[in-house]
PDB file of C-alpha atoms in Angstrom:
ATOM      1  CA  UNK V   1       0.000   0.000   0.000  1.00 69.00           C
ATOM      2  CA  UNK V   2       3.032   2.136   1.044  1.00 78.00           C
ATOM      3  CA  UNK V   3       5.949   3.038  -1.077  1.00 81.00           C
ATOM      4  CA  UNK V   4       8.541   4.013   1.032  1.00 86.00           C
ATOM      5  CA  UNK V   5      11.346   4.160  -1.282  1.00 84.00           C
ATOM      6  CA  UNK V   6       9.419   7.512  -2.043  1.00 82.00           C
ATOM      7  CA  UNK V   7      10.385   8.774   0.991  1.00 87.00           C
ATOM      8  CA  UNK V   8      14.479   9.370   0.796  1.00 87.00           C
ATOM      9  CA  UNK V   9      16.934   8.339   3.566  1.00 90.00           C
ATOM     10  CA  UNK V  10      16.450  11.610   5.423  1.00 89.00           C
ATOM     11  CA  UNK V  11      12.591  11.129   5.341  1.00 90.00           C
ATOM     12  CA  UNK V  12      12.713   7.575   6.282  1.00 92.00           C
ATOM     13  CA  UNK V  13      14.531   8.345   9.369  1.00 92.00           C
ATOM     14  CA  UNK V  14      12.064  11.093  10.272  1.00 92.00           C
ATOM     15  CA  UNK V  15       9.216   8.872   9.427  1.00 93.00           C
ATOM     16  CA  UNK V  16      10.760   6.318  11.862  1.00 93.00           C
ATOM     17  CA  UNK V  17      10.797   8.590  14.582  1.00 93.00           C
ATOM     18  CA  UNK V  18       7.651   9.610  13.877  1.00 93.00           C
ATOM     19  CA  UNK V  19       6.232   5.564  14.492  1.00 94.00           C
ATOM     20  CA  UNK V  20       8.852   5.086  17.309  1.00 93.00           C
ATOM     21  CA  UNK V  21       7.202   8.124  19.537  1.00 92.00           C
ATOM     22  CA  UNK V  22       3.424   7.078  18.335  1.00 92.00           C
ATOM     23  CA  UNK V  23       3.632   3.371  18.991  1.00 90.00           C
ATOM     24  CA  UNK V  24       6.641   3.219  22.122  1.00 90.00           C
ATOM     25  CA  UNK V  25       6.009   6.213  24.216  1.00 85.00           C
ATOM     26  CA  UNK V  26       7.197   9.485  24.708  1.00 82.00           C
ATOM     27  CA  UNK V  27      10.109   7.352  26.509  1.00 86.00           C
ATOM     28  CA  UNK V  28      11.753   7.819  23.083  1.00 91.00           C
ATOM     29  CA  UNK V  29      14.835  10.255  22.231  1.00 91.00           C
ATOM     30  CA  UNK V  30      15.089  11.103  19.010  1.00 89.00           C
ATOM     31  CA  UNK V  31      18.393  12.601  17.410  1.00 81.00           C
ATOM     32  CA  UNK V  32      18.862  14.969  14.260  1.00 69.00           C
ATOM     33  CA  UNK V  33      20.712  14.714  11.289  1.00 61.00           C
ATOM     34  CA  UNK V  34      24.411  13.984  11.593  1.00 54.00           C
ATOM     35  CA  UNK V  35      26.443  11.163  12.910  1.00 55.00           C
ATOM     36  CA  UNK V  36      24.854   9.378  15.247  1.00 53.00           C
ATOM     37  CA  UNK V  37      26.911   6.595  16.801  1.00 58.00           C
ATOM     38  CA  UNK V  38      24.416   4.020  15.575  1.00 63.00           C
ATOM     39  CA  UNK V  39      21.321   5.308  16.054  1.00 77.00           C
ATOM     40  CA  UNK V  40      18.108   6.890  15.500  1.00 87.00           C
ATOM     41  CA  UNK V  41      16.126   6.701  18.741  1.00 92.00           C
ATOM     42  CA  UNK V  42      17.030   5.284  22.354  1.00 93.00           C
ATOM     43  CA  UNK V  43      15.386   5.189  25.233  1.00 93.00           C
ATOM     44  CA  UNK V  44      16.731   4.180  28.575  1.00 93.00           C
ATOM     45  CA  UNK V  45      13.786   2.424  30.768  1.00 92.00           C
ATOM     46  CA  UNK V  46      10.227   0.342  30.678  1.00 91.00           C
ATOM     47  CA  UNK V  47       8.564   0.545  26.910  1.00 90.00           C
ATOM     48  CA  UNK V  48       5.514  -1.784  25.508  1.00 83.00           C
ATOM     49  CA  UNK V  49       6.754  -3.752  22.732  1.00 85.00           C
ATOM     50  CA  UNK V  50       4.289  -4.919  20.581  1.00 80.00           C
ATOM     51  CA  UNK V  51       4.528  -8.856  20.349  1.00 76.00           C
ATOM     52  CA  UNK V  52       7.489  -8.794  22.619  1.00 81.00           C
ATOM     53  CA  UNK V  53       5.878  -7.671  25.943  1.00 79.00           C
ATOM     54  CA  UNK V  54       7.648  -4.769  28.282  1.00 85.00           C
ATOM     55  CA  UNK V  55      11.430  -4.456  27.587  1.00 92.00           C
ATOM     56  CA  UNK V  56      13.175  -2.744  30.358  1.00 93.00           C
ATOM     57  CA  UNK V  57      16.332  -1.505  29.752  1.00 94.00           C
ATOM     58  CA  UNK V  58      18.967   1.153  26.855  1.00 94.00           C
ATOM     59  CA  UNK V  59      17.690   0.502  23.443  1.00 94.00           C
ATOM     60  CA  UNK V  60      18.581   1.649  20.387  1.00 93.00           C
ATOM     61  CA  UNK V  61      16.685   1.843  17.623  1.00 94.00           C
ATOM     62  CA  UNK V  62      18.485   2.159  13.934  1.00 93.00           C
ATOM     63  CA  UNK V  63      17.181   2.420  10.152  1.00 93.00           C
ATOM     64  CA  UNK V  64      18.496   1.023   7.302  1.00 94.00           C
ATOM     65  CA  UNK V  65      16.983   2.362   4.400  1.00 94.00           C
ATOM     66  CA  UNK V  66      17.219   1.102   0.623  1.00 95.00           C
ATOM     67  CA  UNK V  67      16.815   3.784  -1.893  1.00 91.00           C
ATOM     68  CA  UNK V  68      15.995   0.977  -4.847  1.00 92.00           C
ATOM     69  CA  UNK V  69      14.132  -2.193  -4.246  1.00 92.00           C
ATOM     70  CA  UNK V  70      14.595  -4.400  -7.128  1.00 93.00           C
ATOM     71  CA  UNK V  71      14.460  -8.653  -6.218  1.00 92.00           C
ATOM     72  CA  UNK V  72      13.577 -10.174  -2.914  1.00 88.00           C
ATOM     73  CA  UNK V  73      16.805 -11.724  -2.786  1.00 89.00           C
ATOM     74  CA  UNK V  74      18.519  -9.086  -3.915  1.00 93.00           C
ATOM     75  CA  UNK V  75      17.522  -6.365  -1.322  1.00 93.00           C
ATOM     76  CA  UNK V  76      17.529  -8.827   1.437  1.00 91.00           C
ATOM     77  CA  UNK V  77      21.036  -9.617   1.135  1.00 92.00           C
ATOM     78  CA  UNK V  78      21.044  -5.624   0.895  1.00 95.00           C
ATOM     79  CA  UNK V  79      19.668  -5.513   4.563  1.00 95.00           C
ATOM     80  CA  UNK V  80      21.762  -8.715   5.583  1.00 94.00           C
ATOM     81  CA  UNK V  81      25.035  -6.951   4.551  1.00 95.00           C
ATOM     82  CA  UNK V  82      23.926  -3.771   6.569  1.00 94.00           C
ATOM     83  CA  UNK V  83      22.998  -5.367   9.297  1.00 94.00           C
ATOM     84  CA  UNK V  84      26.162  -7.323  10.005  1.00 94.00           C
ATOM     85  CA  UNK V  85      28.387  -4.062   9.408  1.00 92.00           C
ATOM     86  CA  UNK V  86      26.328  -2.363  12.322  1.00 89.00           C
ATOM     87  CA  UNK V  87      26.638  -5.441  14.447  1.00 91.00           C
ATOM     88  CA  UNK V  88      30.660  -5.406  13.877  1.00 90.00           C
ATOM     89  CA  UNK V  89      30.350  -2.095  14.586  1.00 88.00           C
ATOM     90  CA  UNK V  90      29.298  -2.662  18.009  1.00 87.00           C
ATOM     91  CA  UNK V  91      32.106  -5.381  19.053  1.00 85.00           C
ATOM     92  CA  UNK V  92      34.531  -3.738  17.648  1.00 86.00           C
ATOM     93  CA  UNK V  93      36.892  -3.455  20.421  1.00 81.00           C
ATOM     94  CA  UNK V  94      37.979   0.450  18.364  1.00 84.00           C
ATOM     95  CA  UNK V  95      34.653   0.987  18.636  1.00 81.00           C
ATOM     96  CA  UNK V  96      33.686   4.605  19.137  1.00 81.00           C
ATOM     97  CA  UNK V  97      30.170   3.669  20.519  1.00 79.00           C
ATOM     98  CA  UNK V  98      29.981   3.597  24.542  1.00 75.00           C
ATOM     99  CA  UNK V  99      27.104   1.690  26.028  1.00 79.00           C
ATOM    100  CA  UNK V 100      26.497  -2.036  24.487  1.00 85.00           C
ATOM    101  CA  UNK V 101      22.308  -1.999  24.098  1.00 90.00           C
ATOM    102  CA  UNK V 102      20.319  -4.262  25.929  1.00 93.00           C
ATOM    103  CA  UNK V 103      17.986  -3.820  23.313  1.00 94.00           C
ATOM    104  CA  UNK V 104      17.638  -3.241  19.622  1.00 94.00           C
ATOM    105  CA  UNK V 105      14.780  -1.826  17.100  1.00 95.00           C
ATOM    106  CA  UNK V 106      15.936  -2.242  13.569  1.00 94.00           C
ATOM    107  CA  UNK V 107      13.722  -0.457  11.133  1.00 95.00           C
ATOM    108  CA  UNK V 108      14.015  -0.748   7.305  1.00 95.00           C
ATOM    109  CA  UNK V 109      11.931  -0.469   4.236  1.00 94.00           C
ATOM    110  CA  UNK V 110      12.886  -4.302   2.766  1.00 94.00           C
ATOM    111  CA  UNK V 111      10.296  -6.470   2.813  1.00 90.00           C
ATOM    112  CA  UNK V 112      11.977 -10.124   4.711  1.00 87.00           C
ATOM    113  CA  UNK V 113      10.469 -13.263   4.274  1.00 77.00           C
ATOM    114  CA  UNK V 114       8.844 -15.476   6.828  1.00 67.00           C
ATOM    115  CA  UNK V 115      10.313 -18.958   5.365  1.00 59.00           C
ATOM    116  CA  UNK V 116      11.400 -21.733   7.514  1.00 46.00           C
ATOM    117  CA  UNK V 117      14.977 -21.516   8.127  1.00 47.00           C
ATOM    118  CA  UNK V 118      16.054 -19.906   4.741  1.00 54.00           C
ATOM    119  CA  UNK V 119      13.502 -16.732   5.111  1.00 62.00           C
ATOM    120  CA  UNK V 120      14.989 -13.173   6.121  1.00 71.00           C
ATOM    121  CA  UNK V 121      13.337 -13.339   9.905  1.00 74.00           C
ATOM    122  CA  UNK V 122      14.782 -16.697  10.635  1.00 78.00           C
ATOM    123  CA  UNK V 123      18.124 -15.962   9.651  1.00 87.00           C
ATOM    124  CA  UNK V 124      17.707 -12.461  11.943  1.00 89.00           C
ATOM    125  CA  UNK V 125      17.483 -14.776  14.827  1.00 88.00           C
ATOM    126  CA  UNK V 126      20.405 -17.037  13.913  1.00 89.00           C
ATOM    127  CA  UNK V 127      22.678 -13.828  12.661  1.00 92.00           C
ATOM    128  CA  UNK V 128      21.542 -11.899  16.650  1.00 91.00           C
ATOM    129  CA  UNK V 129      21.974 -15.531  18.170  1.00 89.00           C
ATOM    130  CA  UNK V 130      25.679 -15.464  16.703  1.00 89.00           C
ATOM    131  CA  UNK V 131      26.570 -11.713  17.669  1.00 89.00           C
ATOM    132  CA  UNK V 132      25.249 -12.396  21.580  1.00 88.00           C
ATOM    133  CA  UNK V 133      27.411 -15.371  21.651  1.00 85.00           C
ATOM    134  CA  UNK V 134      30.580 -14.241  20.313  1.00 85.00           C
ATOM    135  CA  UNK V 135      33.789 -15.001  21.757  1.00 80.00           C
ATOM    136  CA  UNK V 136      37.591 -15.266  20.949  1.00 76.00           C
ATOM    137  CA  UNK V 137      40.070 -17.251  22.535  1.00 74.00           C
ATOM    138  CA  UNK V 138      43.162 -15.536  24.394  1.00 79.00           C
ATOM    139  CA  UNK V 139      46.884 -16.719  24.395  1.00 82.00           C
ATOM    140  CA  UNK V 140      46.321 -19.073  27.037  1.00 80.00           C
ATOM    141  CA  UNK V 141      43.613 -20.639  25.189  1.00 76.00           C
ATOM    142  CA  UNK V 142      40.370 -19.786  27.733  1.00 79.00           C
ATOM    143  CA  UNK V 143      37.506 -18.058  25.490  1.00 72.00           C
ATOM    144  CA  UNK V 144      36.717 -13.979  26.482  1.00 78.00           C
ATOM    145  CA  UNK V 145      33.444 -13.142  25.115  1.00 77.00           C
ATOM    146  CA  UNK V 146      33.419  -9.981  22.182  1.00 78.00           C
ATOM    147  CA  UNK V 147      30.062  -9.825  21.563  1.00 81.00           C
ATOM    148  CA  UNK V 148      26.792  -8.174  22.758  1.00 86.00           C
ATOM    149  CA  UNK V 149      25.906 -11.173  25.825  1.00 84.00           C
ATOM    150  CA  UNK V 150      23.661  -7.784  26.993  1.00 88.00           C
ATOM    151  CA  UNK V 151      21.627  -7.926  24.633  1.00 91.00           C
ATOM    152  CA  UNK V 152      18.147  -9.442  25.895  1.00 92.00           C
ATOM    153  CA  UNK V 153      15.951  -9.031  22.733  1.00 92.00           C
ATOM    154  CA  UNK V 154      15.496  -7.445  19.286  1.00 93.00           C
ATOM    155  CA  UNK V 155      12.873  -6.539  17.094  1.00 93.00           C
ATOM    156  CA  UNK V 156      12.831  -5.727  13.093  1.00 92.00           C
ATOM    157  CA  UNK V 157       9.912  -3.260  11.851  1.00 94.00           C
ATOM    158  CA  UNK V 158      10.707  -4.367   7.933  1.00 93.00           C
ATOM    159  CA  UNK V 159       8.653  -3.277   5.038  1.00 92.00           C
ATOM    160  CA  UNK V 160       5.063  -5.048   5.804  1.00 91.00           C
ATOM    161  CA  UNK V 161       5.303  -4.307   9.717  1.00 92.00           C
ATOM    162  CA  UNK V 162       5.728  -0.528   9.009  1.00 93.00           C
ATOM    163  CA  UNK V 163       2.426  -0.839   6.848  1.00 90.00           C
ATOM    164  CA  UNK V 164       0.498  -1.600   9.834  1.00 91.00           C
ATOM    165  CA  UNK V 165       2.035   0.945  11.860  1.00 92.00           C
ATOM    166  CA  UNK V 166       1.216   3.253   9.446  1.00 90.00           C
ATOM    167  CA  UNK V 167      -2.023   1.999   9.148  1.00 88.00           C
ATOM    168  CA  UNK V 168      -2.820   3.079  12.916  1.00 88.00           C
ATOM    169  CA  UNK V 169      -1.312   6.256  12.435  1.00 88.00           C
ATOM    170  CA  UNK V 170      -3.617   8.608  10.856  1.00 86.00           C
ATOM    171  CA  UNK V 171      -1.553  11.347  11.688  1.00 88.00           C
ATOM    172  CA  UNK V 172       2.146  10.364  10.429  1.00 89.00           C
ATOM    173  CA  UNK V 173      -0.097   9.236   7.258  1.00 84.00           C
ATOM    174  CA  UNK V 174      -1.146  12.975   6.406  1.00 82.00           C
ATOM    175  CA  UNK V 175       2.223  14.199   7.612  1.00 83.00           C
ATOM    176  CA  UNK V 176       3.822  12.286   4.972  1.00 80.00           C
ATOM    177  CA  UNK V 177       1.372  12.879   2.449  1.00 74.00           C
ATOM    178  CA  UNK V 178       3.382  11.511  -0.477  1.00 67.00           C
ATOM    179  CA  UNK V 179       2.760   7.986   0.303  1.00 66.00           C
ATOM    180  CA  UNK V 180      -0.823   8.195  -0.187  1.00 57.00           C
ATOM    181  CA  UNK V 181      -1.948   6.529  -2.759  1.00 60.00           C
ATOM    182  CA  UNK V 182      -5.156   7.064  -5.095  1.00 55.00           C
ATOM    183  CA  UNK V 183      -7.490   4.246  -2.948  1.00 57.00           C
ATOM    184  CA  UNK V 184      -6.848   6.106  -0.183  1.00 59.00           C
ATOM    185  CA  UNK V 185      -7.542   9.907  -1.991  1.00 59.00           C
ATOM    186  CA  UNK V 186     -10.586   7.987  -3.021  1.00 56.00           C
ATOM    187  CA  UNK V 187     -11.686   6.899   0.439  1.00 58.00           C
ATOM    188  CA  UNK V 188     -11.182  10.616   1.897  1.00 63.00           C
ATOM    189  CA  UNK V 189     -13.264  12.251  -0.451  1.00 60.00           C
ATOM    190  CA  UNK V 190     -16.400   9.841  -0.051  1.00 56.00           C
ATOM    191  CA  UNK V 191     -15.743  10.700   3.875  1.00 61.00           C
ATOM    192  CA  UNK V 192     -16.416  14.233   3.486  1.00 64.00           C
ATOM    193  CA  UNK V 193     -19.696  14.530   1.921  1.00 58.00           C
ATOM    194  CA  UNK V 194     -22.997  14.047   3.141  1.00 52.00           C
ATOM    195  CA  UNK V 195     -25.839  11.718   2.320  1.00 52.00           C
ATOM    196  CA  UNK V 196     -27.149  15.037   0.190  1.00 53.00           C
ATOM    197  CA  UNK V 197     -24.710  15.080  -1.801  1.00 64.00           C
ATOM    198  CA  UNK V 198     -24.463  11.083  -2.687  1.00 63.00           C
ATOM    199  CA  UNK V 199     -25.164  11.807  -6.424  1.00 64.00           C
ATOM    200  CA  UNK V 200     -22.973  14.438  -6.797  1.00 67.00           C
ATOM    201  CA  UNK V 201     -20.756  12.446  -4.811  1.00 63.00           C
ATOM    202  CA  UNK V 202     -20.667   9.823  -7.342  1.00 65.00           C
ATOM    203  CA  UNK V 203     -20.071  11.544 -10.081  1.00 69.00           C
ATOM    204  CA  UNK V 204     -17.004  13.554  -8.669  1.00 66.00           C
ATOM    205  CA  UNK V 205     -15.511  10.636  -7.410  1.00 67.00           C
ATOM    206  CA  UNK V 206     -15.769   8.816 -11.254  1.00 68.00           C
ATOM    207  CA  UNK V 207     -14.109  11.974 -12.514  1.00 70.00           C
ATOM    208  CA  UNK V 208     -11.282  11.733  -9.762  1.00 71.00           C
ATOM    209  CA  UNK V 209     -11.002   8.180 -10.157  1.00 67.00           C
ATOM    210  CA  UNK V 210     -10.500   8.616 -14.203  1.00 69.00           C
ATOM    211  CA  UNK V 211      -8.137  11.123 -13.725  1.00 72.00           C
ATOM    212  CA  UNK V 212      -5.991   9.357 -11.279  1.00 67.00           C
ATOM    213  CA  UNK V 213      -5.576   6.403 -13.575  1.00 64.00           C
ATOM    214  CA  UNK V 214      -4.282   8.362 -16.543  1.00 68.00           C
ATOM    215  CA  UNK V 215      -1.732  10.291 -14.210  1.00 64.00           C
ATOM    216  CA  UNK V 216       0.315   7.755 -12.188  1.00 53.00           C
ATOM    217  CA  UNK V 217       2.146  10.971 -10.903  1.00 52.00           C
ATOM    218  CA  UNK V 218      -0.512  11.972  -8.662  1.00 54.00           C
ATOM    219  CA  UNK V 219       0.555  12.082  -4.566  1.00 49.00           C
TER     220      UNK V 219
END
């Protein structure tokens, strides 16, 4: 219904925000433009996650944006490949970033498949599983832990899940405008008239409709 690869990188992230505040609480600090260590959003304390029950605890929440989908495989490996560079970001040991999250919201316009075992969330579980547990061994051949054994959870708002957050978000939807698309122009405008004005109604709405479908430019 949505096409956020409309939206820009710098719109995405604001759009993001946007959901983050609406649906987690105004828990939620949001950061501007500009390097961010890793993140979009945190929030440092109790939050409702929806399907995960209350996470307590520093989160981080990061997008990853793709400015052209093309195949499924294709732009999951996209998000696979981004994914892994942020987690090696964060056990680093040159890392720049400070506190290891106990949480993490990853947010990104790819759609991932639900496919046993070879589908884009099942391999998020295995490729988190991996990053909690990793370790390296020292001289004296004992194993030290380099990973993120913090982290307690994670959740991934990809392309579908940000459709329904959208879709009870009435507000964020008329803030960003743009991803509107002619059902839901179509829908509006039989809102706002009365039972009067069913006829007339009718007939505006053909003309709209018409129009729309010979201008695929139409926002």
């Amino acid at each position: 219904m949505y096409d956020l690869s409309r939206l820009g990188s710098a719109r995405f992230e604001h759009l993001v925000q946007a959901l983050a505040l609406a649906h987690l609480g105004p828990g939620i600090r949001v950061f501007g433009s500009g390097p961010d260590g890793g993140r979009e959003a945190t929030f440092d304390g109790a939050i409702s996650m929806e399907g995960k029950g209350p996470w307590n605890g520093f989160g981080i929440l990061q997008a990853k944006y793709k400015a052209h989908l093309t195949t499924t495989a294709a732009d999951q490996a996209w998000f696979f490949q981004q994914l892994t560079s942020e987690l090696d970001e964060w056990v680093s040991p040159t890392t720049q970033r400070r506190a290891k999250p106990e949480y993490l919201i990853i947010v990104t316009n790819v759609p991932l498949t639900a496919v046993a075992e070879s589908g884009g969330l099942d391999r998020l579980d295995k490729l988190f599983a991996h990053y909690r547990d990793l370790k390296e061994q020292r001289p004296d051949g004992t194993l030290k832990s380099i990973g993120l054994p913090g982290l307690k959870d994670y959740h991934v708002w990809h392309a579908e899940h940000l459709e329904r957050l959208l879709e009870g978000s009435g507000e964020i939807r008329r803030t960003y405008a743009d991803l509107i698309r002619p059902g839901d122009v179509i829908s509006r405008l039989y809102e706002q008239v009365t039972e009067s004005d069913e006829r007339s109604a009718h007939a505006w709405v053909g003309h709209i409709s018409r129009t729309l479908r010979n201008d695929i430019a139409v926002e």
